[in-house]
């Protein structure tokens, strides 16, 4: 059984997820890209030169190590895509 995801209510992700002013939801786009980047990072590959795991933690308002963060983003993606 998965633990509940502890997300900071003031994080940028939740604001971008609620914003419907563009054709592409920026929150979902960043979630998909961050899932990919974290999977690479968990395998020891830094996605690009300026990428930092702290930026991902700050944007999503989620803490933890790289594996916990990856699992939480996978779960968050699953929840949001089943909702649609």
PDB file of N, CA and C in Angstrom:
ATOM      1  N   UNK A   1       0.833  -1.180   0.000  1.00  0.00           N
ATOM      2  CA  UNK A   1       0.000   0.000   0.000  1.00  0.00           C
ATOM      3  C   UNK A   1       0.877   1.241   0.000  1.00  0.00           C
ATOM      4  N   UNK A   2       0.546   2.199  -0.852  1.00  0.00           N
ATOM      5  CA  UNK A   2       1.319   3.424  -0.961  1.00  0.00           C
ATOM      6  C   UNK A   2       0.972   4.406   0.147  1.00  0.00           C
ATOM      7  N   UNK A   3       2.002   5.121   0.604  1.00  0.00           N
ATOM      8  CA  UNK A   3       1.770   6.178   1.578  1.00  0.00           C
ATOM      9  C   UNK A   3       1.142   7.363   0.857  1.00  0.00           C
ATOM     10  N   UNK A   4       0.355   8.172   1.573  1.00  0.00           N
ATOM     11  CA  UNK A   4      -0.200   9.363   0.931  1.00  0.00           C
ATOM     12  C   UNK A   4       0.923  10.326   0.533  1.00  0.00           C
ATOM     13  N   UNK A   5       0.702  11.047  -0.529  1.00  0.00           N
ATOM     14  CA  UNK A   5       1.692  12.008  -1.002  1.00  0.00           C
ATOM     15  C   UNK A   5       1.495  13.313  -0.242  1.00  0.00           C
ATOM     16  N   UNK A   6       2.545  13.788   0.393  1.00  0.00           N
ATOM     17  CA  UNK A   6       2.491  15.034   1.142  1.00  0.00           C
ATOM     18  C   UNK A   6       2.964  16.164   0.231  1.00  0.00           C
ATOM     19  N   UNK A   7       2.015  16.940  -0.311  1.00  0.00           N
ATOM     20  CA  UNK A   7       2.321  18.026  -1.231  1.00  0.00           C
ATOM     21  C   UNK A   7       2.064  19.361  -0.545  1.00  0.00           C
ATOM     22  N   UNK A   8       3.003  20.272  -0.713  1.00  0.00           N
ATOM     23  CA  UNK A   8       2.844  21.631  -0.210  1.00  0.00           C
ATOM     24  C   UNK A   8       1.715  22.302  -0.997  1.00  0.00           C
ATOM     25  N   UNK A   9       0.722  22.831  -0.315  1.00  0.00           N
ATOM     26  CA  UNK A   9      -0.452  23.422  -0.971  1.00  0.00           C
ATOM     27  C   UNK A   9      -0.119  24.679  -1.766  1.00  0.00           C
ATOM     28  N   UNK A  10       1.012  25.310  -1.498  1.00  0.00           N
ATOM     29  CA  UNK A  10       1.397  26.539  -2.201  1.00  0.00           C
ATOM     30  C   UNK A  10       2.387  26.296  -3.332  1.00  0.00           C
ATOM     31  N   UNK A  11       2.589  25.050  -3.733  1.00  0.00           N
ATOM     32  CA  UNK A  11       3.604  24.757  -4.747  1.00  0.00           C
ATOM     33  C   UNK A  11       3.147  25.214  -6.135  1.00  0.00           C
ATOM     34  N   UNK A  12       4.119  25.464  -6.991  1.00  0.00           N
ATOM     35  CA  UNK A  12       3.871  25.941  -8.355  1.00  0.00           C
ATOM     36  C   UNK A  12       3.118  24.899  -9.179  1.00  0.00           C
ATOM     37  N   UNK A  13       3.354  23.632  -8.936  1.00  0.00           N
ATOM     38  CA  UNK A  13       2.696  22.566  -9.690  1.00  0.00           C
ATOM     39  C   UNK A  13       1.180  22.655  -9.584  1.00  0.00           C
ATOM     40  N   UNK A  14       0.657  22.809  -8.386  1.00  0.00           N
ATOM     41  CA  UNK A  14      -0.792  22.869  -8.203  1.00  0.00           C
ATOM     42  C   UNK A  14      -1.390  24.110  -8.871  1.00  0.00           C
ATOM     43  N   UNK A  15      -0.651  25.218  -8.859  1.00  0.00           N
ATOM     44  CA  UNK A  15      -1.110  26.430  -9.544  1.00  0.00           C
ATOM     45  C   UNK A  15      -1.134  26.220 -11.050  1.00  0.00           C
ATOM     46  N   UNK A  16      -0.084  25.591 -11.598  1.00  0.00           N
ATOM     47  CA  UNK A  16      -0.031  25.320 -13.040  1.00  0.00           C
ATOM     48  C   UNK A  16      -1.081  24.302 -13.449  1.00  0.00           C
ATOM     49  N   UNK A  17      -1.387  23.350 -12.591  1.00  0.00           N
ATOM     50  CA  UNK A  17      -2.379  22.325 -12.889  1.00  0.00           C
ATOM     51  C   UNK A  17      -3.774  22.927 -12.998  1.00  0.00           C
ATOM     52  N   UNK A  18      -4.069  23.935 -12.189  1.00  0.00           N
ATOM     53  CA  UNK A  18      -5.381  24.581 -12.193  1.00  0.00           C
ATOM     54  C   UNK A  18      -5.533  25.606 -13.310  1.00  0.00           C
ATOM     55  N   UNK A  19      -4.433  26.095 -13.859  1.00  0.00           N
ATOM     56  CA  UNK A  19      -4.466  27.136 -14.886  1.00  0.00           C
ATOM     57  C   UNK A  19      -4.882  26.542 -16.235  1.00  0.00           C
ATOM     58  N   UNK A  20      -5.970  27.046 -16.790  1.00  0.00           N
ATOM     59  CA  UNK A  20      -6.473  26.553 -18.080  1.00  0.00           C
ATOM     60  C   UNK A  20      -6.378  27.617 -19.170  1.00  0.00           C
ATOM     61  N   UNK A  21      -5.416  28.519 -19.073  1.00  0.00           N
ATOM     62  CA  UNK A  21      -5.313  29.613 -20.032  1.00  0.00           C
ATOM     63  C   UNK A  21      -4.591  29.219 -21.321  1.00  0.00           C
ATOM     64  N   UNK A  22      -3.975  28.041 -21.358  1.00  0.00           N
ATOM     65  CA  UNK A  22      -3.269  27.592 -22.562  1.00  0.00           C
ATOM     66  C   UNK A  22      -3.853  26.268 -23.037  1.00  0.00           C
ATOM     67  N   UNK A  23      -3.492  25.897 -24.257  1.00  0.00           N
ATOM     68  CA  UNK A  23      -3.979  24.633 -24.825  1.00  0.00           C
ATOM     69  C   UNK A  23      -3.368  23.423 -24.132  1.00  0.00           C
ATOM     70  N   UNK A  24      -2.123  23.559 -23.704  1.00  0.00           N
ATOM     71  CA  UNK A  24      -1.422  22.473 -23.028  1.00  0.00           C
ATOM     72  C   UNK A  24      -1.324  22.821 -21.544  1.00  0.00           C
ATOM     73  N   UNK A  25      -1.723  21.897 -20.690  1.00  0.00           N
ATOM     74  CA  UNK A  25      -1.653  22.136 -19.257  1.00  0.00           C
ATOM     75  C   UNK A  25      -0.195  22.049 -18.822  1.00  0.00           C
ATOM     76  N   UNK A  26       0.348  23.165 -18.368  1.00  0.00           N
ATOM     77  CA  UNK A  26       1.757  23.242 -17.997  1.00  0.00           C
ATOM     78  C   UNK A  26       2.105  22.305 -16.844  1.00  0.00           C
ATOM     79  N   UNK A  27       1.186  22.132 -15.900  1.00  0.00           N
ATOM     80  CA  UNK A  27       1.425  21.224 -14.777  1.00  0.00           C
ATOM     81  C   UNK A  27       1.609  19.787 -15.239  1.00  0.00           C
ATOM     82  N   UNK A  28       0.730  19.318 -16.132  1.00  0.00           N
ATOM     83  CA  UNK A  28       0.850  17.944 -16.645  1.00  0.00           C
ATOM     84  C   UNK A  28       2.115  17.778 -17.484  1.00  0.00           C
ATOM     85  N   UNK A  29       2.428  18.782 -18.298  1.00  0.00           N
ATOM     86  CA  UNK A  29       3.630  18.723 -19.116  1.00  0.00           C
ATOM     87  C   UNK A  29       4.880  18.587 -18.229  1.00  0.00           C
ATOM     88  N   UNK A  30       4.954  19.418 -17.186  1.00  0.00           N
ATOM     89  CA  UNK A  30       6.104  19.356 -16.280  1.00  0.00           C
ATOM     90  C   UNK A  30       6.142  18.047 -15.501  1.00  0.00           C
ATOM     91  N   UNK A  31       4.976  17.498 -15.175  1.00  0.00           N
ATOM     92  CA  UNK A  31       4.932  16.211 -14.478  1.00  0.00           C
ATOM     93  C   UNK A  31       5.496  15.108 -15.366  1.00  0.00           C
ATOM     94  N   UNK A  32       5.096  15.086 -16.623  1.00  0.00           N
ATOM     95  CA  UNK A  32       5.572  14.061 -17.556  1.00  0.00           C
ATOM     96  C   UNK A  32       7.085  14.176 -17.766  1.00  0.00           C
ATOM     97  N   UNK A  33       7.570  15.411 -17.984  1.00  0.00           N
ATOM     98  CA  UNK A  33       9.010  15.610 -18.185  1.00  0.00           C
ATOM     99  C   UNK A  33       9.807  15.280 -16.924  1.00  0.00           C
ATOM    100  N   UNK A  34       9.284  15.654 -15.781  1.00  0.00           N
ATOM    101  CA  UNK A  34       9.988  15.386 -14.527  1.00  0.00           C
ATOM    102  C   UNK A  34      10.020  13.904 -14.202  1.00  0.00           C
ATOM    103  N   UNK A  35       8.946  13.175 -14.544  1.00  0.00           N
ATOM    104  CA  UNK A  35       8.942  11.711 -14.372  1.00  0.00           C
ATOM    105  C   UNK A  35      10.080  11.101 -15.171  1.00  0.00           C
ATOM    106  N   UNK A  36      10.202  11.523 -16.420  1.00  0.00           N
ATOM    107  CA  UNK A  36      11.267  11.010 -17.294  1.00  0.00           C
ATOM    108  C   UNK A  36      12.637  11.354 -16.725  1.00  0.00           C
ATOM    109  N   UNK A  37      12.825  12.618 -16.328  1.00  0.00           N
ATOM    110  CA  UNK A  37      14.122  13.059 -15.807  1.00  0.00           C
ATOM    111  C   UNK A  37      14.508  12.308 -14.539  1.00  0.00           C
ATOM    112  N   UNK A  38      13.546  12.075 -13.647  1.00  0.00           N
ATOM    113  CA  UNK A  38      13.840  11.355 -12.410  1.00  0.00           C
ATOM    114  C   UNK A  38      14.171   9.891 -12.666  1.00  0.00           C
ATOM    115  N   UNK A  39      13.541   9.291 -13.660  1.00  0.00           N
ATOM    116  CA  UNK A  39      13.885   7.906 -13.997  1.00  0.00           C
ATOM    117  C   UNK A  39      15.333   7.823 -14.466  1.00  0.00           C
ATOM    118  N   UNK A  40      15.766   8.810 -15.252  1.00  0.00           N
ATOM    119  CA  UNK A  40      17.165   8.856 -15.672  1.00  0.00           C
ATOM    120  C   UNK A  40      18.089   9.075 -14.477  1.00  0.00           C
ATOM    121  N   UNK A  41      17.708  10.010 -13.605  1.00  0.00           N
ATOM    122  CA  UNK A  41      18.525  10.349 -12.448  1.00  0.00           C
ATOM    123  C   UNK A  41      18.670   9.162 -11.494  1.00  0.00           C
ATOM    124  N   UNK A  42      17.617   8.377 -11.356  1.00  0.00           N
ATOM    125  CA  UNK A  42      17.679   7.182 -10.499  1.00  0.00           C
ATOM    126  C   UNK A  42      18.649   6.152 -11.056  1.00  0.00           C
ATOM    127  N   UNK A  43      18.888   6.191 -12.369  1.00  0.00           N
ATOM    128  CA  UNK A  43      19.839   5.268 -12.998  1.00  0.00           C
ATOM    129  C   UNK A  43      21.253   5.840 -13.035  1.00  0.00           C
ATOM    130  N   UNK A  44      21.430   7.056 -12.487  1.00  0.00           N
ATOM    131  CA  UNK A  44      22.753   7.659 -12.430  1.00  0.00           C
ATOM    132  C   UNK A  44      23.062   8.601 -13.573  1.00  0.00           C
ATOM    133  N   UNK A  45      22.056   8.990 -14.345  1.00  0.00           N
ATOM    134  CA  UNK A  45      22.247   9.885 -15.481  1.00  0.00           C
ATOM    135  C   UNK A  45      21.613  11.232 -15.162  1.00  0.00           C
ATOM    136  N   UNK A  46      22.402  12.279 -15.231  1.00  0.00           N
ATOM    137  CA  UNK A  46      21.862  13.626 -15.009  1.00  0.00           C
ATOM    138  C   UNK A  46      21.218  14.079 -16.327  1.00  0.00           C
ATOM    139  N   UNK A  47      19.921  14.431 -16.327  1.00  0.00           N
ATOM    140  CA  UNK A  47      19.205  14.746 -17.567  1.00  0.00           C
ATOM    141  C   UNK A  47      19.829  15.859 -18.414  1.00  0.00           C
ATOM    142  N   UNK A  48      20.297  16.935 -17.805  1.00  0.00           N
ATOM    143  CA  UNK A  48      21.038  17.978 -18.505  1.00  0.00           C
ATOM    144  C   UNK A  48      21.878  18.749 -17.497  1.00  0.00           C
ATOM    145  N   UNK A  49      22.750  19.570 -18.001  1.00  0.00           N
ATOM    146  CA  UNK A  49      23.760  20.211 -17.161  1.00  0.00           C
ATOM    147  C   UNK A  49      23.175  21.011 -16.002  1.00  0.00           C
ATOM    148  N   UNK A  50      22.104  21.743 -16.223  1.00  0.00           N
ATOM    149  CA  UNK A  50      21.557  22.621 -15.192  1.00  0.00           C
ATOM    150  C   UNK A  50      20.462  21.973 -14.360  1.00  0.00           C
ATOM    151  N   UNK A  51      20.204  20.689 -14.549  1.00  0.00           N
ATOM    152  CA  UNK A  51      19.127  20.006 -13.833  1.00  0.00           C
ATOM    153  C   UNK A  51      19.530  19.773 -12.380  1.00  0.00           C
ATOM    154  N   UNK A  52      18.585  20.061 -11.458  1.00  0.00           N
ATOM    155  CA  UNK A  52      18.820  19.821 -10.036  1.00  0.00           C
ATOM    156  C   UNK A  52      17.583  19.157  -9.447  1.00  0.00           C
ATOM    157  N   UNK A  53      17.793  18.178  -8.609  1.00  0.00           N
ATOM    158  CA  UNK A  53      16.678  17.490  -7.967  1.00  0.00           C
ATOM    159  C   UNK A  53      15.957  18.435  -7.003  1.00  0.00           C
ATOM    160  N   UNK A  54      16.675  19.396  -6.457  1.00  0.00           N
ATOM    161  CA  UNK A  54      16.037  20.361  -5.547  1.00  0.00           C
ATOM    162  C   UNK A  54      15.005  21.218  -6.275  1.00  0.00           C
ATOM    163  N   UNK A  55      15.219  21.482  -7.554  1.00  0.00           N
ATOM    164  CA  UNK A  55      14.242  22.240  -8.340  1.00  0.00           C
ATOM    165  C   UNK A  55      12.959  21.442  -8.514  1.00  0.00           C
ATOM    166  N   UNK A  56      13.086  20.143  -8.701  1.00  0.00           N
ATOM    167  CA  UNK A  56      11.916  19.270  -8.838  1.00  0.00           C
ATOM    168  C   UNK A  56      11.159  19.228  -7.518  1.00  0.00           C
ATOM    169  N   UNK A  57      11.876  19.081  -6.423  1.00  0.00           N
ATOM    170  CA  UNK A  57      11.238  19.050  -5.106  1.00  0.00           C
ATOM    171  C   UNK A  57      10.500  20.350  -4.822  1.00  0.00           C
ATOM    172  N   UNK A  58      11.103  21.470  -5.170  1.00  0.00           N
ATOM    173  CA  UNK A  58      10.488  22.772  -4.924  1.00  0.00           C
ATOM    174  C   UNK A  58       9.248  22.966  -5.802  1.00  0.00           C
ATOM    175  N   UNK A  59       9.325  22.613  -7.084  1.00  0.00           N
ATOM    176  CA  UNK A  59       8.206  22.804  -8.000  1.00  0.00           C
ATOM    177  C   UNK A  59       6.990  21.970  -7.583  1.00  0.00           C
ATOM    178  N   UNK A  60       7.234  20.710  -7.223  1.00  0.00           N
ATOM    179  CA  UNK A  60       6.132  19.820  -6.863  1.00  0.00           C
ATOM    180  C   UNK A  60       5.751  19.891  -5.390  1.00  0.00           C
ATOM    181  N   UNK A  61       6.571  20.514  -4.577  1.00  0.00           N
ATOM    182  CA  UNK A  61       6.273  20.622  -3.152  1.00  0.00           C
ATOM    183  C   UNK A  61       6.333  19.284  -2.442  1.00  0.00           C
ATOM    184  N   UNK A  62       7.212  18.409  -2.909  1.00  0.00           N
ATOM    185  CA  UNK A  62       7.358  17.066  -2.352  1.00  0.00           C
ATOM    186  C   UNK A  62       8.811  16.873  -1.941  1.00  0.00           C
ATOM    187  N   UNK A  63       9.027  16.237  -0.804  1.00  0.00           N
ATOM    188  CA  UNK A  63      10.384  15.963  -0.333  1.00  0.00           C
ATOM    189  C   UNK A  63      10.718  14.493  -0.466  1.00  0.00           C
ATOM    190  N   UNK A  64      11.894  14.141  -0.015  1.00  0.00           N
ATOM    191  CA  UNK A  64      12.317  12.740  -0.015  1.00  0.00           C
ATOM    192  C   UNK A  64      13.534  12.521  -0.879  1.00  0.00           C
ATOM    193  N   UNK A  65      13.984  11.262  -0.891  1.00  0.00           N
ATOM    194  CA  UNK A  65      15.133  10.927  -1.726  1.00  0.00           C
ATOM    195  C   UNK A  65      14.679  10.725  -3.172  1.00  0.00           C
ATOM    196  N   UNK A  66      15.639  10.453  -4.062  1.00  0.00           N
ATOM    197  CA  UNK A  66      15.310  10.390  -5.486  1.00  0.00           C
ATOM    198  C   UNK A  66      14.326   9.265  -5.813  1.00  0.00           C
ATOM    199  N   UNK A  67      14.447   8.131  -5.155  1.00  0.00           N
ATOM    200  CA  UNK A  67      13.543   7.010  -5.436  1.00  0.00           C
ATOM    201  C   UNK A  67      12.132   7.288  -4.921  1.00  0.00           C
ATOM    202  N   UNK A  68      12.022   7.852  -3.719  1.00  0.00           N
ATOM    203  CA  UNK A  68      10.706   8.208  -3.177  1.00  0.00           C
ATOM    204  C   UNK A  68      10.034   9.268  -4.039  1.00  0.00           C
ATOM    205  N   UNK A  69      10.811  10.246  -4.473  1.00  0.00           N
ATOM    206  CA  UNK A  69      10.272  11.303  -5.324  1.00  0.00           C
ATOM    207  C   UNK A  69       9.784  10.736  -6.653  1.00  0.00           C
ATOM    208  N   UNK A  70      10.547   9.833  -7.229  1.00  0.00           N
ATOM    209  CA  UNK A  70      10.150   9.192  -8.486  1.00  0.00           C
ATOM    210  C   UNK A  70       8.860   8.393  -8.309  1.00  0.00           C
ATOM    211  N   UNK A  71       8.782   7.633  -7.226  1.00  0.00           N
ATOM    212  CA  UNK A  71       7.569   6.851  -6.957  1.00  0.00           C
ATOM    213  C   UNK A  71       6.356   7.754  -6.746  1.00  0.00           C
ATOM    214  N   UNK A  72       6.551   8.878  -6.034  1.00  0.00           N
ATOM    215  CA  UNK A  72       5.450   9.808  -5.798  1.00  0.00           C
ATOM    216  C   UNK A  72       4.969  10.459  -7.096  1.00  0.00           C
ATOM    217  N   UNK A  73       5.893  10.810  -7.991  1.00  0.00           N
ATOM    218  CA  UNK A  73       5.489  11.409  -9.260  1.00  0.00           C
ATOM    219  C   UNK A  73       4.778  10.385 -10.139  1.00  0.00           C
ATOM    220  N   UNK A  74       5.229   9.127 -10.110  1.00  0.00           N
ATOM    221  CA  UNK A  74       4.530   8.072 -10.858  1.00  0.00           C
ATOM    222  C   UNK A  74       3.105   7.894 -10.343  1.00  0.00           C
ATOM    223  N   UNK A  75       2.945   7.892  -9.032  1.00  0.00           N
ATOM    224  CA  UNK A  75       1.631   7.757  -8.431  1.00  0.00           C
ATOM    225  C   UNK A  75       0.746   8.968  -8.747  1.00  0.00           C
ATOM    226  N   UNK A  76       1.315  10.148  -8.677  1.00  0.00           N
ATOM    227  CA  UNK A  76       0.587  11.373  -8.992  1.00  0.00           C
ATOM    228  C   UNK A  76       0.112  11.364 -10.443  1.00  0.00           C
ATOM    229  N   UNK A  77       0.973  10.922 -11.349  1.00  0.00           N
ATOM    230  CA  UNK A  77       0.606  10.821 -12.765  1.00  0.00           C
ATOM    231  C   UNK A  77      -0.541   9.815 -12.953  1.00  0.00           C
ATOM    232  N   UNK A  78      -0.436   8.685 -12.295  1.00  0.00           N
ATOM    233  CA  UNK A  78      -1.470   7.656 -12.395  1.00  0.00           C
ATOM    234  C   UNK A  78      -2.810   8.203 -11.898  1.00  0.00           C
ATOM    235  N   UNK A  79      -2.803   8.903 -10.784  1.00  0.00           N
ATOM    236  CA  UNK A  79      -4.024   9.467 -10.234  1.00  0.00           C
ATOM    237  C   UNK A  79      -4.631  10.494 -11.179  1.00  0.00           C
ATOM    238  N   UNK A  80      -3.806  11.383 -11.726  1.00  0.00           N
ATOM    239  CA  UNK A  80      -4.318  12.442 -12.590  1.00  0.00           C
ATOM    240  C   UNK A  80      -4.807  11.932 -13.935  1.00  0.00           C
ATOM    241  N   UNK A  81      -4.170  10.896 -14.478  1.00  0.00           N
ATOM    242  CA  UNK A  81      -4.612  10.383 -15.778  1.00  0.00           C
ATOM    243  C   UNK A  81      -5.852   9.499 -15.645  1.00  0.00           C
ATOM    244  N   UNK A  82      -6.033   8.849 -14.509  1.00  0.00           N
ATOM    245  CA  UNK A  82      -7.256   8.061 -14.306  1.00  0.00           C
ATOM    246  C   UNK A  82      -8.463   8.951 -14.077  1.00  0.00           C
ATOM    247  N   UNK A  83      -8.190  10.160 -13.573  1.00  0.00           N
ATOM    248  CA  UNK A  83      -9.244  11.123 -13.310  1.00  0.00           C
ATOM    249  C   UNK A  83      -9.881  11.630 -14.602  1.00  0.00           C
ATOM    250  N   UNK A  84      -9.087  11.726 -15.671  1.00  0.00           N
ATOM    251  CA  UNK A  84      -9.581  12.283 -16.927  1.00  0.00           C
ATOM    252  C   UNK A  84     -10.501  11.345 -17.668  1.00  0.00           C
TER     253      UNK A  84
END
